[in-house]
């Protein structure tokens, strides 16, 4: 086994790559952790696709307002400078390339940047896509935050996705608990190695041919 | 066919609505009046994202009204056992068009879907919004990058424009839209509250008859024209419902107690 960094450490690592002034959408689940590590003294504006810019943190229990929720349907707050808008505007912001960074979870990411994160295609499951496909194609940079290996030990970085696709050639960079990878012209490029991981150990884990790039 | 049928029905409803010629009042006294005229087989846009902005009282009125074989267009497919979930449970919905039917408390829809008792058209959320917007804006169809290369674009026309691939999507229009707003006036001008706005403004534009439930009906001129979100031209009926539980006189008070005031509706 190679060593890994924790989910919080990974969230903090992603936060460091988000410059002040960015408009950012954090996907449901682990990506929302990134907000805990965005520097408080910097103005980074969070977009939630149900219709708000300038989203703040979770409210105190007596301040929970059912009219003020995020895309995960959890209660949030509004920061000074916040704005509300309808769904078509909100997804226009996304699809129109106005959002700088989107951080999404993944089941699989392929070498050419295809993303699968909405359905395992399991028979009998009720499909639900939400905004996943819109987020995948819209932001200027699409970051994926994920464990490198699934619960069954198989690599989530793959030559080609076997799960139903969310978007084609849409992923910019993949932040995993083992390393950070850019999606390059000919496969994944290792941008940063965590702990004692090496190119060779990651090639063994993923079964992919990896290159090392400048960080 | 759609246009003729809805125009005839809209004309009937307009004559019903106008008490005296000249003065516009889209205000109806009760939610039962607000959903009058919904017919079997109609397509109905229902606002809300999760529980925020759900037109709960209008859905309950639709439940009582009795129309069947409905196509419901809404982001989600019901929560718990009330509202849309109750409509589904009564077997009144033939088809759901939504982006995210599966939720922690969507057991009613889930069971019907697995049993093959309700159709589902799954639409990416942004495409759902844009298809509704397109219907209201008179757009015949549009090319969107969302969904390209996925199962949700299978069988649909695609085109490469300036080096990017797009899929053709068609508008979603409906006989009725049921939405929830914060305040409205007798001309149908509406303002919303926070993220409860979600689908309201676009759904209002895309139906032959748009029905808005509001916490408060205010006098003409009270809503600042600079802040009106949905201009009254898009709205056909306005009905006042009891103020939402977490507000008192329009101000946020939290959810310590249930609202005791509010007009009968």
PDB file of N, CA and C in Angstrom, chain A residues 93-187:
ATOM      1  N   UNK A  93     -25.004  30.843 -16.696  1.00  0.00           N
ATOM      2  CA  UNK A  93     -23.704  31.202 -16.106  1.00  0.00           C
ATOM      3  C   UNK A  93     -22.722  30.055 -16.248  1.00  0.00           C
ATOM      4  N   UNK A  94     -23.245  28.862 -16.020  1.00  0.00           N
ATOM      5  CA  UNK A  94     -22.405  27.670 -16.069  1.00  0.00           C
ATOM      6  C   UNK A  94     -22.058  27.329 -17.520  1.00  0.00           C
ATOM      7  N   UNK A  95     -23.070  27.134 -18.306  1.00  0.00           N
ATOM      8  CA  UNK A  95     -22.877  26.675 -19.685  1.00  0.00           C
ATOM      9  C   UNK A  95     -22.143  27.719 -20.512  1.00  0.00           C
ATOM     10  N   UNK A  96     -22.376  28.986 -20.180  1.00  0.00           N
ATOM     11  CA  UNK A  96     -21.788  30.073 -20.939  1.00  0.00           C
ATOM     12  C   UNK A  96     -20.346  30.366 -20.598  1.00  0.00           C
ATOM     13  N   UNK A  97     -19.760  29.559 -19.717  1.00  0.00           N
ATOM     14  CA  UNK A  97     -18.345  29.707 -19.409  1.00  0.00           C
ATOM     15  C   UNK A  97     -18.018  30.866 -18.484  1.00  0.00           C
ATOM     16  N   UNK A  98     -18.980  31.302 -17.686  1.00  0.00           N
ATOM     17  CA  UNK A  98     -18.735  32.420 -16.772  1.00  0.00           C
ATOM     18  C   UNK A  98     -18.163  31.971 -15.434  1.00  0.00           C
ATOM     19  N   UNK A  99     -18.365  30.714 -15.098  1.00  0.00           N
ATOM     20  CA  UNK A  99     -17.863  30.181 -13.827  1.00  0.00           C
ATOM     21  C   UNK A  99     -16.425  29.711 -14.053  1.00  0.00           C
ATOM     22  N   UNK A 100     -15.524  30.132 -13.170  1.00  0.00           N
ATOM     23  CA  UNK A 100     -14.096  29.842 -13.375  1.00  0.00           C
ATOM     24  C   UNK A 100     -13.736  28.394 -13.080  1.00  0.00           C
ATOM     25  N   UNK A 101     -14.227  27.913 -11.946  1.00  0.00           N
ATOM     26  CA  UNK A 101     -13.822  26.580 -11.498  1.00  0.00           C
ATOM     27  C   UNK A 101     -15.041  25.816 -10.996  1.00  0.00           C
ATOM     28  N   UNK A 102     -15.105  24.567 -11.379  1.00  0.00           N
ATOM     29  CA  UNK A 102     -16.117  23.686 -10.832  1.00  0.00           C
ATOM     30  C   UNK A 102     -15.383  22.478 -10.260  1.00  0.00           C
ATOM     31  N   UNK A 103     -15.723  22.064  -9.044  1.00  0.00           N
ATOM     32  CA  UNK A 103     -15.102  20.886  -8.443  1.00  0.00           C
ATOM     33  C   UNK A 103     -16.164  19.803  -8.325  1.00  0.00           C
ATOM     34  N   UNK A 104     -15.901  18.662  -8.936  1.00  0.00           N
ATOM     35  CA  UNK A 104     -16.892  17.590  -8.987  1.00  0.00           C
ATOM     36  C   UNK A 104     -16.322  16.283  -8.453  1.00  0.00           C
ATOM     37  N   UNK A 105     -17.186  15.426  -7.987  1.00  0.00           N
ATOM     38  CA  UNK A 105     -16.801  14.067  -7.635  1.00  0.00           C
ATOM     39  C   UNK A 105     -16.800  13.204  -8.889  1.00  0.00           C
ATOM     40  N   UNK A 106     -16.323  11.956  -8.767  1.00  0.00           N
ATOM     41  CA  UNK A 106     -16.275  11.099  -9.955  1.00  0.00           C
ATOM     42  C   UNK A 106     -16.362   9.621  -9.581  1.00  0.00           C
ATOM     43  N   UNK A 107     -16.973   8.866 -10.467  1.00  0.00           N
ATOM     44  CA  UNK A 107     -16.841   7.403 -10.423  1.00  0.00           C
ATOM     45  C   UNK A 107     -15.616   7.008 -11.241  1.00  0.00           C
ATOM     46  N   UNK A 108     -15.478   7.647 -12.395  1.00  0.00           N
ATOM     47  CA  UNK A 108     -14.347   7.374 -13.292  1.00  0.00           C
ATOM     48  C   UNK A 108     -13.983   8.632 -14.081  1.00  0.00           C
ATOM     49  N   UNK A 109     -12.696   8.771 -14.360  1.00  0.00           N
ATOM     50  CA  UNK A 109     -12.223   9.792 -15.304  1.00  0.00           C
ATOM     51  C   UNK A 109     -11.317   9.079 -16.300  1.00  0.00           C
ATOM     52  N   UNK A 110     -11.534   9.337 -17.579  1.00  0.00           N
ATOM     53  CA  UNK A 110     -10.710   8.663 -18.591  1.00  0.00           C
ATOM     54  C   UNK A 110      -9.500   9.516 -18.950  1.00  0.00           C
ATOM     55  N   UNK A 111      -8.561   8.860 -19.602  1.00  0.00           N
ATOM     56  CA  UNK A 111      -7.313   9.513 -20.015  1.00  0.00           C
ATOM     57  C   UNK A 111      -7.535  10.731 -20.894  1.00  0.00           C
ATOM     58  N   UNK A 112      -8.657  10.741 -21.622  1.00  0.00           N
ATOM     59  CA  UNK A 112      -8.901  11.906 -22.494  1.00  0.00           C
ATOM     60  C   UNK A 112      -9.801  12.931 -21.822  1.00  0.00           C
ATOM     61  N   UNK A 113     -10.091  12.716 -20.528  1.00  0.00           N
ATOM     62  CA  UNK A 113     -10.853  13.712 -19.782  1.00  0.00           C
ATOM     63  C   UNK A 113     -12.351  13.491 -19.755  1.00  0.00           C
ATOM     64  N   UNK A 114     -12.805  12.318 -20.179  1.00  0.00           N
ATOM     65  CA  UNK A 114     -14.229  11.999 -20.042  1.00  0.00           C
ATOM     66  C   UNK A 114     -14.539  11.788 -18.567  1.00  0.00           C
ATOM     67  N   UNK A 115     -15.716  12.202 -18.159  1.00  0.00           N
ATOM     68  CA  UNK A 115     -16.134  12.072 -16.753  1.00  0.00           C
ATOM     69  C   UNK A 115     -17.372  11.187 -16.649  1.00  0.00           C
ATOM     70  N   UNK A 116     -17.359  10.274 -15.687  1.00  0.00           N
ATOM     71  CA  UNK A 116     -18.561   9.506 -15.330  1.00  0.00           C
ATOM     72  C   UNK A 116     -18.804   9.728 -13.851  1.00  0.00           C
ATOM     73  N   UNK A 117     -19.891  10.394 -13.508  1.00  0.00           N
ATOM     74  CA  UNK A 117     -20.151  10.633 -12.081  1.00  0.00           C
ATOM     75  C   UNK A 117     -21.626  10.668 -11.725  1.00  0.00           C
ATOM     76  N   UNK A 118     -22.508  10.257 -12.648  1.00  0.00           N
ATOM     77  CA  UNK A 118     -23.935  10.411 -12.315  1.00  0.00           C
ATOM     78  C   UNK A 118     -24.677   9.096 -12.178  1.00  0.00           C
ATOM     79  N   UNK A 119     -24.164   8.035 -12.780  1.00  0.00           N
ATOM     80  CA  UNK A 119     -24.909   6.783 -12.754  1.00  0.00           C
ATOM     81  C   UNK A 119     -23.940   5.620 -12.872  1.00  0.00           C
ATOM     82  N   UNK A 120     -24.202   4.578 -12.114  1.00  0.00           N
ATOM     83  CA  UNK A 120     -23.392   3.372 -12.280  1.00  0.00           C
ATOM     84  C   UNK A 120     -24.042   2.449 -13.307  1.00  0.00           C
ATOM     85  N   UNK A 121     -25.222   2.869 -13.782  1.00  0.00           N
ATOM     86  CA  UNK A 121     -25.920   2.067 -14.781  1.00  0.00           C
ATOM     87  C   UNK A 121     -26.479   0.770 -14.226  1.00  0.00           C
ATOM     88  N   UNK A 122     -26.514   0.666 -12.901  1.00  0.00           N
ATOM     89  CA  UNK A 122     -26.997  -0.577 -12.293  1.00  0.00           C
ATOM     90  C   UNK A 122     -28.478  -0.770 -12.606  1.00  0.00           C
ATOM     91  N   UNK A 123     -28.877  -1.979 -13.013  1.00  0.00           N
ATOM     92  CA  UNK A 123     -30.293  -2.203 -13.324  1.00  0.00           C
ATOM     93  C   UNK A 123     -31.160  -2.014 -12.077  1.00  0.00           C
ATOM     94  N   UNK A 124     -32.339  -1.425 -12.269  1.00  0.00           N
ATOM     95  CA  UNK A 124     -33.258  -1.236 -11.141  1.00  0.00           C
ATOM     96  C   UNK A 124     -33.042   0.053 -10.390  1.00  0.00           C
ATOM     97  N   UNK A 125     -31.911   0.730 -10.636  1.00  0.00           N
ATOM     98  CA  UNK A 125     -31.697   1.990  -9.931  1.00  0.00           C
ATOM     99  C   UNK A 125     -32.520   3.084 -10.597  1.00  0.00           C
ATOM    100  N   UNK A 126     -32.959   4.044  -9.776  1.00  0.00           N
ATOM    101  CA  UNK A 126     -33.706   5.172 -10.321  1.00  0.00           C
ATOM    102  C   UNK A 126     -32.688   6.212 -10.787  1.00  0.00           C
ATOM    103  N   UNK A 127     -32.649   6.516 -12.077  1.00  0.00           N
ATOM    104  CA  UNK A 127     -31.622   7.449 -12.554  1.00  0.00           C
ATOM    105  C   UNK A 127     -31.915   8.873 -12.099  1.00  0.00           C
ATOM    106  N   UNK A 128     -30.865   9.635 -11.838  1.00  0.00           N
ATOM    107  CA  UNK A 128     -31.007  11.040 -11.464  1.00  0.00           C
ATOM    108  C   UNK A 128     -29.738  11.748 -11.899  1.00  0.00           C
ATOM    109  N   UNK A 129     -29.873  12.772 -12.714  1.00  0.00           N
ATOM    110  CA  UNK A 129     -28.680  13.433 -13.239  1.00  0.00           C
ATOM    111  C   UNK A 129     -28.475  14.817 -12.640  1.00  0.00           C
ATOM    112  N   UNK A 130     -29.569  15.503 -12.317  1.00  0.00           N
ATOM    113  CA  UNK A 130     -29.448  16.852 -11.779  1.00  0.00           C
ATOM    114  C   UNK A 130     -28.635  17.736 -12.700  1.00  0.00           C
ATOM    115  N   UNK A 131     -27.733  18.533 -12.091  1.00  0.00           N
ATOM    116  CA  UNK A 131     -26.935  19.458 -12.886  1.00  0.00           C
ATOM    117  C   UNK A 131     -25.585  18.916 -13.302  1.00  0.00           C
ATOM    118  N   UNK A 132     -25.343  17.625 -13.056  1.00  0.00           N
ATOM    119  CA  UNK A 132     -24.002  17.068 -13.277  1.00  0.00           C
ATOM    120  C   UNK A 132     -23.482  17.314 -14.692  1.00  0.00           C
ATOM    121  N   UNK A 133     -24.331  17.064 -15.672  1.00  0.00           N
ATOM    122  CA  UNK A 133     -23.861  17.197 -17.067  1.00  0.00           C
ATOM    123  C   UNK A 133     -23.620  18.658 -17.447  1.00  0.00           C
ATOM    124  N   UNK A 134     -24.416  19.549 -16.883  1.00  0.00           N
ATOM    125  CA  UNK A 134     -24.243  20.974 -17.157  1.00  0.00           C
ATOM    126  C   UNK A 134     -22.954  21.494 -16.519  1.00  0.00           C
ATOM    127  N   UNK A 135     -22.689  21.047 -15.290  1.00  0.00           N
ATOM    128  CA  UNK A 135     -21.485  21.483 -14.585  1.00  0.00           C
ATOM    129  C   UNK A 135     -20.246  20.980 -15.315  1.00  0.00           C
ATOM    130  N   UNK A 136     -20.324  19.754 -15.815  1.00  0.00           N
ATOM    131  CA  UNK A 136     -19.152  19.141 -16.455  1.00  0.00           C
ATOM    132  C   UNK A 136     -18.723  19.887 -17.713  1.00  0.00           C
ATOM    133  N   UNK A 137     -19.686  20.421 -18.447  1.00  0.00           N
ATOM    134  CA  UNK A 137     -19.314  21.058 -19.727  1.00  0.00           C
ATOM    135  C   UNK A 137     -19.152  22.570 -19.633  1.00  0.00           C
ATOM    136  N   UNK A 138     -19.513  23.148 -18.481  1.00  0.00           N
ATOM    137  CA  UNK A 138     -19.651  24.591 -18.470  1.00  0.00           C
ATOM    138  C   UNK A 138     -18.479  25.403 -17.963  1.00  0.00           C
ATOM    139  N   UNK A 139     -17.880  24.959 -16.841  1.00  0.00           N
ATOM    140  CA  UNK A 139     -16.895  25.815 -16.186  1.00  0.00           C
ATOM    141  C   UNK A 139     -15.620  25.912 -17.012  1.00  0.00           C
ATOM    142  N   UNK A 140     -14.875  27.014 -16.812  1.00  0.00           N
ATOM    143  CA  UNK A 140     -13.611  27.178 -17.530  1.00  0.00           C
ATOM    144  C   UNK A 140     -12.645  26.067 -17.159  1.00  0.00           C
ATOM    145  N   UNK A 141     -12.612  25.722 -15.868  1.00  0.00           N
ATOM    146  CA  UNK A 141     -11.771  24.603 -15.421  1.00  0.00           C
ATOM    147  C   UNK A 141     -12.636  23.633 -14.622  1.00  0.00           C
ATOM    148  N   UNK A 142     -12.594  22.368 -14.985  1.00  0.00           N
ATOM    149  CA  UNK A 142     -13.335  21.351 -14.254  1.00  0.00           C
ATOM    150  C   UNK A 142     -12.344  20.496 -13.473  1.00  0.00           C
ATOM    151  N   UNK A 143     -12.377  20.657 -12.157  1.00  0.00           N
ATOM    152  CA  UNK A 143     -11.524  19.864 -11.272  1.00  0.00           C
ATOM    153  C   UNK A 143     -12.338  18.679 -10.753  1.00  0.00           C
ATOM    154  N   UNK A 144     -11.717  17.536 -10.685  1.00  0.00           N
ATOM    155  CA  UNK A 144     -12.345  16.380 -10.061  1.00  0.00           C
ATOM    156  C   UNK A 144     -11.646  16.106  -8.738  1.00  0.00           C
ATOM    157  N   UNK A 145     -12.430  15.863  -7.700  1.00  0.00           N
ATOM    158  CA  UNK A 145     -11.900  15.496  -6.385  1.00  0.00           C
ATOM    159  C   UNK A 145     -12.376  14.082  -6.083  1.00  0.00           C
ATOM    160  N   UNK A 146     -11.428  13.163  -5.908  1.00  0.00           N
ATOM    161  CA  UNK A 146     -11.836  11.769  -5.701  1.00  0.00           C
ATOM    162  C   UNK A 146     -10.711  10.958  -5.070  1.00  0.00           C
ATOM    163  N   UNK A 147     -11.091   9.854  -4.441  1.00  0.00           N
ATOM    164  CA  UNK A 147     -10.080   8.863  -4.095  1.00  0.00           C
ATOM    165  C   UNK A 147      -9.562   8.273  -5.403  1.00  0.00           C
ATOM    166  N   UNK A 148      -8.298   7.886  -5.416  1.00  0.00           N
ATOM    167  CA  UNK A 148      -7.776   7.278  -6.645  1.00  0.00           C
ATOM    168  C   UNK A 148      -8.426   5.916  -6.889  1.00  0.00           C
ATOM    169  N   UNK A 149      -8.630   5.192  -5.789  1.00  0.00           N
ATOM    170  CA  UNK A 149      -9.185   3.845  -5.908  1.00  0.00           C
ATOM    171  C   UNK A 149     -10.610   3.797  -5.365  1.00  0.00           C
ATOM    172  N   UNK A 150     -11.465   3.046  -6.035  1.00  0.00           N
ATOM    173  CA  UNK A 150     -12.818   2.828  -5.543  1.00  0.00           C
ATOM    174  C   UNK A 150     -12.805   1.893  -4.344  1.00  0.00           C
ATOM    175  N   UNK A 151     -13.973   1.688  -3.744  1.00  0.00           N
ATOM    176  CA  UNK A 151     -14.046   0.825  -2.557  1.00  0.00           C
ATOM    177  C   UNK A 151     -13.583  -0.601  -2.854  1.00  0.00           C
ATOM    178  N   UNK A 152     -13.743  -1.002  -4.128  1.00  0.00           N
ATOM    179  CA  UNK A 152     -13.317  -2.358  -4.498  1.00  0.00           C
ATOM    180  C   UNK A 152     -11.847  -2.401  -4.933  1.00  0.00           C
ATOM    181  N   UNK A 153     -11.154  -1.276  -4.778  1.00  0.00           N
ATOM    182  CA  UNK A 153      -9.728  -1.272  -5.076  1.00  0.00           C
ATOM    183  C   UNK A 153      -9.372  -0.977  -6.525  1.00  0.00           C
ATOM    184  N   UNK A 154     -10.379  -0.845  -7.381  1.00  0.00           N
ATOM    185  CA  UNK A 154     -10.064  -0.558  -8.781  1.00  0.00           C
ATOM    186  C   UNK A 154      -9.828   0.941  -8.980  1.00  0.00           C
ATOM    187  N   UNK A 155      -9.012   1.244  -9.970  1.00  0.00           N
ATOM    188  CA  UNK A 155      -8.651   2.634 -10.227  1.00  0.00           C
ATOM    189  C   UNK A 155      -9.823   3.407 -10.822  1.00  0.00           C
ATOM    190  N   UNK A 156     -10.005   4.628 -10.335  1.00  0.00           N
ATOM    191  CA  UNK A 156     -11.028   5.504 -10.919  1.00  0.00           C
ATOM    192  C   UNK A 156     -10.477   6.264 -12.133  1.00  0.00           C
ATOM    193  N   UNK A 157      -9.150   6.265 -12.251  1.00  0.00           N
ATOM    194  CA  UNK A 157      -8.553   6.770 -13.488  1.00  0.00           C
ATOM    195  C   UNK A 157      -8.469   5.588 -14.439  1.00  0.00           C
ATOM    196  N   UNK A 158      -9.034   5.746 -15.618  1.00  0.00           N
ATOM    197  CA  UNK A 158      -9.167   4.610 -16.526  1.00  0.00           C
ATOM    198  C   UNK A 158      -8.806   5.023 -17.956  1.00  0.00           C
ATOM    199  N   UNK A 159      -8.578   4.009 -18.781  1.00  0.00           N
ATOM    200  CA  UNK A 159      -8.314   4.289 -20.204  1.00  0.00           C
ATOM    201  C   UNK A 159      -9.594   4.791 -20.871  1.00  0.00           C
ATOM    202  N   UNK A 160     -10.698   4.150 -20.550  1.00  0.00           N
ATOM    203  CA  UNK A 160     -12.007   4.569 -21.071  1.00  0.00           C
ATOM    204  C   UNK A 160     -13.057   4.258 -20.015  1.00  0.00           C
ATOM    205  N   UNK A 161     -14.007   5.162 -19.807  1.00  0.00           N
ATOM    206  CA  UNK A 161     -15.028   4.963 -18.769  1.00  0.00           C
ATOM    207  C   UNK A 161     -15.939   3.797 -19.142  1.00  0.00           C
ATOM    208  N   UNK A 162     -16.236   2.964 -18.150  1.00  0.00           N
ATOM    209  CA  UNK A 162     -17.218   1.902 -18.372  1.00  0.00           C
ATOM    210  C   UNK A 162     -18.593   2.319 -17.858  1.00  0.00           C
ATOM    211  N   UNK A 163     -18.636   3.274 -16.943  1.00  0.00           N
ATOM    212  CA  UNK A 163     -19.921   3.797 -16.458  1.00  0.00           C
ATOM    213  C   UNK A 163     -20.472   4.813 -17.460  1.00  0.00           C
ATOM    214  N   UNK A 164     -21.775   5.072 -17.397  1.00  0.00           N
ATOM    215  CA  UNK A 164     -22.366   6.068 -18.317  1.00  0.00           C
ATOM    216  C   UNK A 164     -21.687   7.433 -18.155  1.00  0.00           C
ATOM    217  N   UNK A 165     -21.397   8.070 -19.278  1.00  0.00           N
ATOM    218  CA  UNK A 165     -20.671   9.340 -19.244  1.00  0.00           C
ATOM    219  C   UNK A 165     -21.536  10.497 -18.750  1.00  0.00           C
ATOM    220  N   UNK A 166     -20.871  11.422 -18.076  1.00  0.00           N
ATOM    221  CA  UNK A 166     -21.491  12.698 -17.706  1.00  0.00           C
ATOM    222  C   UNK A 166     -21.120  13.759 -18.736  1.00  0.00           C
ATOM    223  N   UNK A 167     -19.875  13.699 -19.178  1.00  0.00           N
ATOM    224  CA  UNK A 167     -19.392  14.655 -20.176  1.00  0.00           C
ATOM    225  C   UNK A 167     -18.186  14.087 -20.887  1.00  0.00           C
ATOM    226  N   UNK A 168     -17.968  14.568 -22.107  1.00  0.00           N
ATOM    227  CA  UNK A 168     -16.870  14.093 -22.943  1.00  0.00           C
ATOM    228  C   UNK A 168     -15.737  15.117 -22.913  1.00  0.00           C
ATOM    229  N   UNK A 169     -14.515  14.665 -22.684  1.00  0.00           N
ATOM    230  CA  UNK A 169     -13.321  15.526 -22.722  1.00  0.00           C
ATOM    231  C   UNK A 169     -13.525  16.831 -21.946  1.00  0.00           C
ATOM    232  N   UNK A 170     -14.046  16.711 -20.744  1.00  0.00           N
ATOM    233  CA  UNK A 170     -14.416  17.918 -20.002  1.00  0.00           C
ATOM    234  C   UNK A 170     -13.528  18.180 -18.782  1.00  0.00           C
ATOM    235  N   UNK A 171     -12.794  17.181 -18.310  1.00  0.00           N
ATOM    236  CA  UNK A 171     -12.040  17.334 -17.061  1.00  0.00           C
ATOM    237  C   UNK A 171     -10.687  17.983 -17.320  1.00  0.00           C
ATOM    238  N   UNK A 172     -10.363  18.984 -16.490  1.00  0.00           N
ATOM    239  CA  UNK A 172      -9.079  19.664 -16.597  1.00  0.00           C
ATOM    240  C   UNK A 172      -8.020  18.967 -15.748  1.00  0.00           C
ATOM    241  N   UNK A 173      -8.394  18.649 -14.510  1.00  0.00           N
ATOM    242  CA  UNK A 173      -7.422  18.162 -13.536  1.00  0.00           C
ATOM    243  C   UNK A 173      -8.126  17.242 -12.535  1.00  0.00           C
ATOM    244  N   UNK A 174      -7.394  16.241 -12.053  1.00  0.00           N
ATOM    245  CA  UNK A 174      -7.955  15.312 -11.081  1.00  0.00           C
ATOM    246  C   UNK A 174      -7.119  15.346  -9.808  1.00  0.00           C
ATOM    247  N   UNK A 175      -7.759  15.703  -8.700  1.00  0.00           N
ATOM    248  CA  UNK A 175      -7.108  15.705  -7.391  1.00  0.00           C
ATOM    249  C   UNK A 175      -7.492  14.419  -6.673  1.00  0.00           C
ATOM    250  N   UNK A 176      -6.510  13.552  -6.459  1.00  0.00           N
ATOM    251  CA  UNK A 176      -6.802  12.305  -5.742  1.00  0.00           C
ATOM    252  C   UNK A 176      -6.026  12.274  -4.438  1.00  0.00           C
ATOM    253  N   UNK A 177      -6.320  11.284  -3.634  1.00  0.00           N
ATOM    254  CA  UNK A 177      -5.635  11.132  -2.343  1.00  0.00           C
ATOM    255  C   UNK A 177      -4.185  10.644  -2.512  1.00  0.00           C
ATOM    256  N   UNK A 178      -3.806  10.276  -3.733  1.00  0.00           N
ATOM    257  CA  UNK A 178      -2.430   9.844  -3.990  1.00  0.00           C
ATOM    258  C   UNK A 178      -1.592  10.876  -4.730  1.00  0.00           C
ATOM    259  N   UNK A 179      -2.242  11.622  -5.609  1.00  0.00           N
ATOM    260  CA  UNK A 179      -1.510  12.551  -6.479  1.00  0.00           C
ATOM    261  C   UNK A 179      -2.492  13.450  -7.208  1.00  0.00           C
ATOM    262  N   UNK A 180      -1.939  14.513  -7.796  1.00  0.00           N
ATOM    263  CA  UNK A 180      -2.744  15.395  -8.648  1.00  0.00           C
ATOM    264  C   UNK A 180      -2.332  15.149 -10.101  1.00  0.00           C
ATOM    265  N   UNK A 181      -3.343  14.999 -10.959  1.00  0.00           N
ATOM    266  CA  UNK A 181      -3.082  14.700 -12.367  1.00  0.00           C
ATOM    267  C   UNK A 181      -3.730  15.764 -13.252  1.00  0.00           C
ATOM    268  N   UNK A 182      -3.006  16.199 -14.252  1.00  0.00           N
ATOM    269  CA  UNK A 182      -3.619  16.999 -15.313  1.00  0.00           C
ATOM    270  C   UNK A 182      -4.029  16.058 -16.433  1.00  0.00           C
ATOM    271  N   UNK A 183      -5.103  16.418 -17.126  1.00  0.00           N
ATOM    272  CA  UNK A 183      -5.477  15.652 -18.309  1.00  0.00           C
ATOM    273  C   UNK A 183      -4.701  16.250 -19.476  1.00  0.00           C
ATOM    274  N   UNK A 184      -3.736  15.481 -19.970  1.00  0.00           N
ATOM    275  CA  UNK A 184      -2.864  15.978 -21.034  1.00  0.00           C
ATOM    276  C   UNK A 184      -3.330  15.551 -22.410  1.00  0.00           C
ATOM    277  N   UNK A 185      -2.574  15.941 -23.408  1.00  0.00           N
ATOM    278  CA  UNK A 185      -2.911  15.583 -24.784  1.00  0.00           C
ATOM    279  C   UNK A 185      -2.879  14.084 -25.003  1.00  0.00           C
ATOM    280  N   UNK A 186      -1.959  13.410 -24.298  1.00  0.00           N
ATOM    281  CA  UNK A 186      -1.876  11.951 -24.460  1.00  0.00           C
ATOM    282  C   UNK A 186      -1.859  11.272 -23.098  1.00  0.00           C
ATOM    283  N   UNK A 187      -2.913  11.486 -22.350  1.00  0.00           N
ATOM    284  CA  UNK A 187      -3.070  10.788 -21.076  1.00  0.00           C
ATOM    285  C   UNK A 187      -2.814  11.672 -19.880  1.00  0.00           C
TER     286      UNK A 187
END
